Tab-separated table of N, CA and C in Angstrom:
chain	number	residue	atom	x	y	z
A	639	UNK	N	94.769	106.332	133.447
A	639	UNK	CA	94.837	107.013	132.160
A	639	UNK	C	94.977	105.974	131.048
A	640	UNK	N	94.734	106.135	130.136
A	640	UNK	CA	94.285	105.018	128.775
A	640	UNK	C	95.615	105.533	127.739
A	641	UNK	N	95.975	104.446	127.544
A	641	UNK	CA	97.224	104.521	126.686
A	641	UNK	C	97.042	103.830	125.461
A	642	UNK	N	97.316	104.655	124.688
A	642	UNK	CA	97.558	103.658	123.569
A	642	UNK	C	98.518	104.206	122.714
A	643	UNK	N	99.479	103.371	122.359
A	643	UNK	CA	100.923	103.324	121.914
A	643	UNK	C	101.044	102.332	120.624
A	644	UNK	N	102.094	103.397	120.014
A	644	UNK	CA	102.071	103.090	118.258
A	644	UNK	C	103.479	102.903	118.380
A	645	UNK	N	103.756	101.954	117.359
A	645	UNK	CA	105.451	101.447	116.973
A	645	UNK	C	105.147	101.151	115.820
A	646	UNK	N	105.963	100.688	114.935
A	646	UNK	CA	106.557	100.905	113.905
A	646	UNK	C	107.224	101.729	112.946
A	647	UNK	N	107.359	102.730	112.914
A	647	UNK	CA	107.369	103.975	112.413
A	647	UNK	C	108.750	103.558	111.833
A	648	UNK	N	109.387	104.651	110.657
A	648	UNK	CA	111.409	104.255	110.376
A	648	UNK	C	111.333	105.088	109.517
A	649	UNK	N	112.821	105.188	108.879
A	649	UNK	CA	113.095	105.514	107.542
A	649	UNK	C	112.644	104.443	106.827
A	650	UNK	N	112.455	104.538	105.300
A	650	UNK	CA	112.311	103.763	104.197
A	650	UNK	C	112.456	104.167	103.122
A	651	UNK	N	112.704	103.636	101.768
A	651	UNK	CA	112.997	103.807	101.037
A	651	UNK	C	111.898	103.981	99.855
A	652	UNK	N	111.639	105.072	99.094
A	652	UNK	CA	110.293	105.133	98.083
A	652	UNK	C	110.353	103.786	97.463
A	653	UNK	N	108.889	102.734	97.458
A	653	UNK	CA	108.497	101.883	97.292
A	653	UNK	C	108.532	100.812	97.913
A	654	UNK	N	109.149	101.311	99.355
A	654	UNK	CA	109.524	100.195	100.270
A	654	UNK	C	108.166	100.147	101.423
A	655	UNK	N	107.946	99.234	102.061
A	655	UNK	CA	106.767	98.790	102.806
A	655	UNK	C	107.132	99.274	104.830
A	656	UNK	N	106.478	99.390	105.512
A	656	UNK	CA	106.306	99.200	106.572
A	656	UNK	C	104.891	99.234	107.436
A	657	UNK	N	105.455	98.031	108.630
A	657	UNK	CA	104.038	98.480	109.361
A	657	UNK	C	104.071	98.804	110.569
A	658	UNK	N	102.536	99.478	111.038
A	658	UNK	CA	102.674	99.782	111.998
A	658	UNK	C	102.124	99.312	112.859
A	659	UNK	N	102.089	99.297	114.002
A	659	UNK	CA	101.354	98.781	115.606
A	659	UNK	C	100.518	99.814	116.512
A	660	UNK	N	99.475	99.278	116.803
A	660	UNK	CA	98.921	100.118	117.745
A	660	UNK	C	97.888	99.401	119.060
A	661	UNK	N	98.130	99.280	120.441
A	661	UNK	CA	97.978	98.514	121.087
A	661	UNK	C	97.161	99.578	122.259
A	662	UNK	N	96.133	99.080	122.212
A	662	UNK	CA	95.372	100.120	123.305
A	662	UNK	C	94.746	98.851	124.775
A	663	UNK	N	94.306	99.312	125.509
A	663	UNK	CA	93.551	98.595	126.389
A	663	UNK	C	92.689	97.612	125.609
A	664	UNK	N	92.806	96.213	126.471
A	664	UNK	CA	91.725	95.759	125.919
A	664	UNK	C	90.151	95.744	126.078
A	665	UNK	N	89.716	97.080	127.234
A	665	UNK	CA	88.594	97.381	127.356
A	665	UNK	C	88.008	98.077	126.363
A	666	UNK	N	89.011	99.168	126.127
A	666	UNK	CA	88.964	99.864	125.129
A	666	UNK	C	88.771	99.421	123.749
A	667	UNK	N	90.034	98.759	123.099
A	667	UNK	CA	89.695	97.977	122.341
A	667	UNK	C	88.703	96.857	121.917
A	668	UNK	N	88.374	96.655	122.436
A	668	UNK	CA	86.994	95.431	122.380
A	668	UNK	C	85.881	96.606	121.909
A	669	UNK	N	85.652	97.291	122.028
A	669	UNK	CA	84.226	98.199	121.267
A	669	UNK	C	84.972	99.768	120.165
A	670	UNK	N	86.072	100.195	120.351
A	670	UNK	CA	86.437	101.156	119.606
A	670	UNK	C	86.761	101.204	118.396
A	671	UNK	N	86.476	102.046	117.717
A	671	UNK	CA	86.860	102.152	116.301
A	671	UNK	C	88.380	102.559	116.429
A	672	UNK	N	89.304	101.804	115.805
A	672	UNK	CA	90.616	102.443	115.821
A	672	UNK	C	90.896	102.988	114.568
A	673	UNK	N	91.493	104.442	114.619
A	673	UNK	CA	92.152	104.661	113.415
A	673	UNK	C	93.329	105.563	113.492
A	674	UNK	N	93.701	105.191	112.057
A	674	UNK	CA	95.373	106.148	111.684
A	674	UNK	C	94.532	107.042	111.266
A	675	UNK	N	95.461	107.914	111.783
A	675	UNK	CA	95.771	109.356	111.252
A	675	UNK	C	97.263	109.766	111.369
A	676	UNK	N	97.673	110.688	110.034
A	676	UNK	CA	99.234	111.236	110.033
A	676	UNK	C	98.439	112.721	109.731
A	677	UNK	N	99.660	113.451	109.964
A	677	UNK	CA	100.317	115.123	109.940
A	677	UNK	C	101.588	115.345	109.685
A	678	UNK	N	101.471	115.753	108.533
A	678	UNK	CA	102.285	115.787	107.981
A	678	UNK	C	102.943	117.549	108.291
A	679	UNK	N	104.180	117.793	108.044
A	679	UNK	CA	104.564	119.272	108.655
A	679	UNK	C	104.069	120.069	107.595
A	680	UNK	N	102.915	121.040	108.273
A	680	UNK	CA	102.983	121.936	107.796
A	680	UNK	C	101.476	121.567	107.542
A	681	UNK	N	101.306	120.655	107.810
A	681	UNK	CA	99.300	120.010	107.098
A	681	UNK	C	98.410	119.858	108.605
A	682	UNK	N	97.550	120.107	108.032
A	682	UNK	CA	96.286	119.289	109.127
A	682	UNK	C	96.797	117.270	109.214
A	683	UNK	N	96.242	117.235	110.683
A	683	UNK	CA	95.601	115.965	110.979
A	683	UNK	C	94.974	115.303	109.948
A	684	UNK	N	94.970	114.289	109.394
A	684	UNK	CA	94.035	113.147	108.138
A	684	UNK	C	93.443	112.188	108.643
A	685	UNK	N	92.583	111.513	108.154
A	685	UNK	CA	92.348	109.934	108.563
A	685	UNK	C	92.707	108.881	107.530
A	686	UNK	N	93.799	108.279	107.725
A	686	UNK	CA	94.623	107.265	106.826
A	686	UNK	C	93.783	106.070	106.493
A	687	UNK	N	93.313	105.539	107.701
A	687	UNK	CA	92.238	104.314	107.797
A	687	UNK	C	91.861	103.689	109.241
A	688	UNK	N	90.795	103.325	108.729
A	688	UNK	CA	90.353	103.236	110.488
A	688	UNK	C	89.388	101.676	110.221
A	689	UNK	N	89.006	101.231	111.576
A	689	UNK	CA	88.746	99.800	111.428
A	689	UNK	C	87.277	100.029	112.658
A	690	UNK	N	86.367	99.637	112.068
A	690	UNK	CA	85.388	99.179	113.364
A	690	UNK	C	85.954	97.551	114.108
A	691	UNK	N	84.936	98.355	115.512
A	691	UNK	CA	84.944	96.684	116.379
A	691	UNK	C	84.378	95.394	115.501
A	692	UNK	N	83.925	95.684	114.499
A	692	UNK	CA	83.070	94.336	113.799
A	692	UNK	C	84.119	94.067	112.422
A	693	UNK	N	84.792	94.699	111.979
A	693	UNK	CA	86.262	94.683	111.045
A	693	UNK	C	85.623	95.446	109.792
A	694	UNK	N	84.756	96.707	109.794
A	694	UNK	CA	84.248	97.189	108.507
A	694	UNK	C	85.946	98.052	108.918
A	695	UNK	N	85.995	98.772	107.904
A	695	UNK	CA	87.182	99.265	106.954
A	695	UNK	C	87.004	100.917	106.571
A	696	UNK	N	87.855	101.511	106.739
A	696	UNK	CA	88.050	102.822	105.691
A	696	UNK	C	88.961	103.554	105.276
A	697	UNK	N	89.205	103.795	104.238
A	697	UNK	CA	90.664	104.188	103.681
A	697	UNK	C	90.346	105.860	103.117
A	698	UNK	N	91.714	106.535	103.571
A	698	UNK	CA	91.606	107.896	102.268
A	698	UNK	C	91.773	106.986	100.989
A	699	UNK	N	91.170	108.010	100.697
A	699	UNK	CA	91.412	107.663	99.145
A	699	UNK	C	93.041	107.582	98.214
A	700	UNK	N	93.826	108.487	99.247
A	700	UNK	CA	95.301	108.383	98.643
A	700	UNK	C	95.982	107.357	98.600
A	701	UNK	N	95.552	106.279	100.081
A	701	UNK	CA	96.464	105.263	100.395
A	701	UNK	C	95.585	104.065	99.557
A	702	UNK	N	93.858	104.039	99.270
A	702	UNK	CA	93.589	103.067	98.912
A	702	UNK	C	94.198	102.071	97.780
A	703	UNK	N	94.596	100.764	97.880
A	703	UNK	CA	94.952	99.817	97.238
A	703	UNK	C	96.592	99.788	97.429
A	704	UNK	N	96.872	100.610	98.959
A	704	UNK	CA	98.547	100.769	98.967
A	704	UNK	C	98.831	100.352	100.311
A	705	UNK	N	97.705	100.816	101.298
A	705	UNK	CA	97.995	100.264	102.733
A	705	UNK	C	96.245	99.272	103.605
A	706	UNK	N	96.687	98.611	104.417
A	706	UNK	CA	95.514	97.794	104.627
A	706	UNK	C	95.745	97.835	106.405
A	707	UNK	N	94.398	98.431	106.900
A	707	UNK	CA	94.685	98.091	108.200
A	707	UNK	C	94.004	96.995	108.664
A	708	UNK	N	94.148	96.565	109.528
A	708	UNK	CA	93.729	95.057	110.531
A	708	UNK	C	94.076	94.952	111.887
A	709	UNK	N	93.034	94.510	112.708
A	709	UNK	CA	93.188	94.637	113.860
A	709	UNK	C	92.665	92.595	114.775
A	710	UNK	N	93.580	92.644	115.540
A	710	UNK	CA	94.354	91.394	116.384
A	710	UNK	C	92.953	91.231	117.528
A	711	UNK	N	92.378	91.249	117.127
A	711	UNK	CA	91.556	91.447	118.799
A	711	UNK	C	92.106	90.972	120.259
A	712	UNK	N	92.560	89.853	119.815
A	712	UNK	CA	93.525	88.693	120.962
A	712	UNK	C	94.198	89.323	121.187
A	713	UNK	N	94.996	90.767	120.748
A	713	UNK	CA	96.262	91.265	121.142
A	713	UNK	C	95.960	92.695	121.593
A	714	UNK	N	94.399	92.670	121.195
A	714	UNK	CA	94.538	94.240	121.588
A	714	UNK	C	95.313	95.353	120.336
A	715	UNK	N	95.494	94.922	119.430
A	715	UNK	CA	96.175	95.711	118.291
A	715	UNK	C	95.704	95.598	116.945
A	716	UNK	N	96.265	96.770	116.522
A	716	UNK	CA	95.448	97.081	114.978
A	716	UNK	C	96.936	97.588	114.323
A	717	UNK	N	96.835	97.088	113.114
A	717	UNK	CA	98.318	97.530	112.034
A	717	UNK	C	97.436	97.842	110.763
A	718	UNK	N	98.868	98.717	110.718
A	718	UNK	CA	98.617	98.908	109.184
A	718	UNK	C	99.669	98.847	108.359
A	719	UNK	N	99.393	98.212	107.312
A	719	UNK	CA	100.290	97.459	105.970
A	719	UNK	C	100.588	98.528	105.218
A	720	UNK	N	101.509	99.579	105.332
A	720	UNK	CA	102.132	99.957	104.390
A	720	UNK	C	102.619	99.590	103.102
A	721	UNK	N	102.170	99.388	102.062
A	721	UNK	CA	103.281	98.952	100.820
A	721	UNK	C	102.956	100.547	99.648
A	722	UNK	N	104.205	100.432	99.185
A	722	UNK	CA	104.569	101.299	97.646
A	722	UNK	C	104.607	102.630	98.090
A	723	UNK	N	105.353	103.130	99.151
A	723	UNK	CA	105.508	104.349	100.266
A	723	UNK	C	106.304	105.124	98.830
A	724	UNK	N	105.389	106.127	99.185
A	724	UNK	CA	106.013	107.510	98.634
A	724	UNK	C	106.239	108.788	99.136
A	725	UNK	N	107.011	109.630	99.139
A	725	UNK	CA	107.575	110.344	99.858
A	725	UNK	C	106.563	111.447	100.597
A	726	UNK	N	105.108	111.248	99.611
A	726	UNK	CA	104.170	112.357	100.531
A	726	UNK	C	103.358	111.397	101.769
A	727	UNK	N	103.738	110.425	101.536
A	727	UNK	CA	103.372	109.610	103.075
A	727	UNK	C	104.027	110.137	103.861
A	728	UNK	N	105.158	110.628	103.882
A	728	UNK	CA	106.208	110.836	105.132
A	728	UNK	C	105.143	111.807	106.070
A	729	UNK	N	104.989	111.511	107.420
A	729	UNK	CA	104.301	112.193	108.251
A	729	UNK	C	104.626	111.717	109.853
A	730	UNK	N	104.072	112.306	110.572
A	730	UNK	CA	103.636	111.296	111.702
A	730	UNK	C	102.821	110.867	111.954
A	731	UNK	N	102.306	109.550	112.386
A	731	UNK	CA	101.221	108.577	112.288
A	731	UNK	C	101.109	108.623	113.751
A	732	UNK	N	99.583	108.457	114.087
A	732	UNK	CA	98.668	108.665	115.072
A	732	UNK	C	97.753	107.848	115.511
A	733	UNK	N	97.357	107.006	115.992
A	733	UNK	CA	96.615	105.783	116.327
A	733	UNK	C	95.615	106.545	117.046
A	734	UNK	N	94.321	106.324	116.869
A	734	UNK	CA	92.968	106.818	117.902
A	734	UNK	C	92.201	105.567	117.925
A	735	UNK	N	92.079	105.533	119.399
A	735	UNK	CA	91.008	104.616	119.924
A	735	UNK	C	89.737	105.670	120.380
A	736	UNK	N	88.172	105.158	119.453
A	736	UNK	CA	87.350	106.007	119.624
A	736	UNK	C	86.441	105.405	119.735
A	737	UNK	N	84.995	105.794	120.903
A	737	UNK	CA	84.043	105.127	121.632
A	737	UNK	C	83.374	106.049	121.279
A	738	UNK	N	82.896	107.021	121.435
A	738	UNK	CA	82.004	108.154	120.942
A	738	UNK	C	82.859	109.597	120.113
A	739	UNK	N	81.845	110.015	120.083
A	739	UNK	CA	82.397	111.260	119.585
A	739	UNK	C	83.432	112.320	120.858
A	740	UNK	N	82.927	112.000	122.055
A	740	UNK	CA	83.756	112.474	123.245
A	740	UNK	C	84.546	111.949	123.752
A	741	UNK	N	84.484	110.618	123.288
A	741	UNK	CA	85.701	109.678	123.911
A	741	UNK	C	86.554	109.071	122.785
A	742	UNK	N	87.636	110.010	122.999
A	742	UNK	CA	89.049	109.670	121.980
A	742	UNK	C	90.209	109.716	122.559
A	743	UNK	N	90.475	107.952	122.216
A	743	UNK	CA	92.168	107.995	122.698
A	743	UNK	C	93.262	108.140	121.587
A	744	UNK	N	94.164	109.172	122.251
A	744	UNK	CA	95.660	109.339	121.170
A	744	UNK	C	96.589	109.167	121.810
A	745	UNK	N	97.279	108.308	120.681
A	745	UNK	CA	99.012	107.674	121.177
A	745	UNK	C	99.772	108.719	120.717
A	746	UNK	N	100.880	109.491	120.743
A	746	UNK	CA	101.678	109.941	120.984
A	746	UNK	C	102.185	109.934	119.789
A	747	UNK	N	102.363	109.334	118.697
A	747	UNK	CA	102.761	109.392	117.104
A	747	UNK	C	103.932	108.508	116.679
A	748	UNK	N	103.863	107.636	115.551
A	748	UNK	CA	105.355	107.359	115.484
A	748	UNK	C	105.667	108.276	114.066
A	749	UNK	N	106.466	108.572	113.677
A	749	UNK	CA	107.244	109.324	112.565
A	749	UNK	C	107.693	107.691	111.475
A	750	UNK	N	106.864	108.133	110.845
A	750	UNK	CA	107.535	107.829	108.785
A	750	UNK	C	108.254	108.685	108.085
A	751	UNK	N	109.210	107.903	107.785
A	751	UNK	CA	109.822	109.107	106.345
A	751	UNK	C	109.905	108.113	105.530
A	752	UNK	N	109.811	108.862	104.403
A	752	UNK	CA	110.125	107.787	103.220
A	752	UNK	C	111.374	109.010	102.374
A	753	UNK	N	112.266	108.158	101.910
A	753	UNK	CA	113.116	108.892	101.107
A	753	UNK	C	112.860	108.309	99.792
A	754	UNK	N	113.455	109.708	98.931
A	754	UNK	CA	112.869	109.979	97.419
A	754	UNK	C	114.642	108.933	97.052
């Protein structure tokens, strides 16, 4: 079974930074597009930002110019740079490792809060 597991997650403080981790196989990783997604209570699933195998980029538009993801190839991991957290970030964050449209891996979520 294909795992991929997210850390970083915490409390923080509005305008305070964190990042996160997401570490999948490195079979997997070597060709998948990884991306965040949070859900927030009470909301649909989002896509926060996601990274191709070649390092193209994509951001919602909410987080653009606030969080930056990047991915380690050597490590098998992809983060994302939280900075200037505001309290409608608070969600749980979701890491997907994705090969096709039928093949999607999900980690299990870590939880953000940001306090006002």
């Amino acid at each position: 079974q294909v795992q991929v597991v997210e850390s970083g997650g915490g409390l923080v403080q509005a305008g305070g930074s964190l990042t996160l981790s997401c570490v999948a196989p490195p079979i997997i990783f070597s060709v998948a597009t990884v991306g965040w997604f949070r859900q927030a209570l009470g909301k649909e699933r989002e896509l926060v930002a996601s990274v191709t195998y070649g390092g193209s980029t994509n951001y919602a538009e909410s987080v653009k110019g606030r969080f930056t993801i990047s991915r380690d190839n050597a490590k098998s991991t992809v983060y994302l740079q939280m900075n200037s957290l505001t309290p409608e970030d608070t969600a749980v964050y979701y890491c997907n490792a994705r090969l096709s449209p039928t093949q999607n891996y999900w980690g299990r979520g870590t939880q953000v809060t940001v306090s006002s």
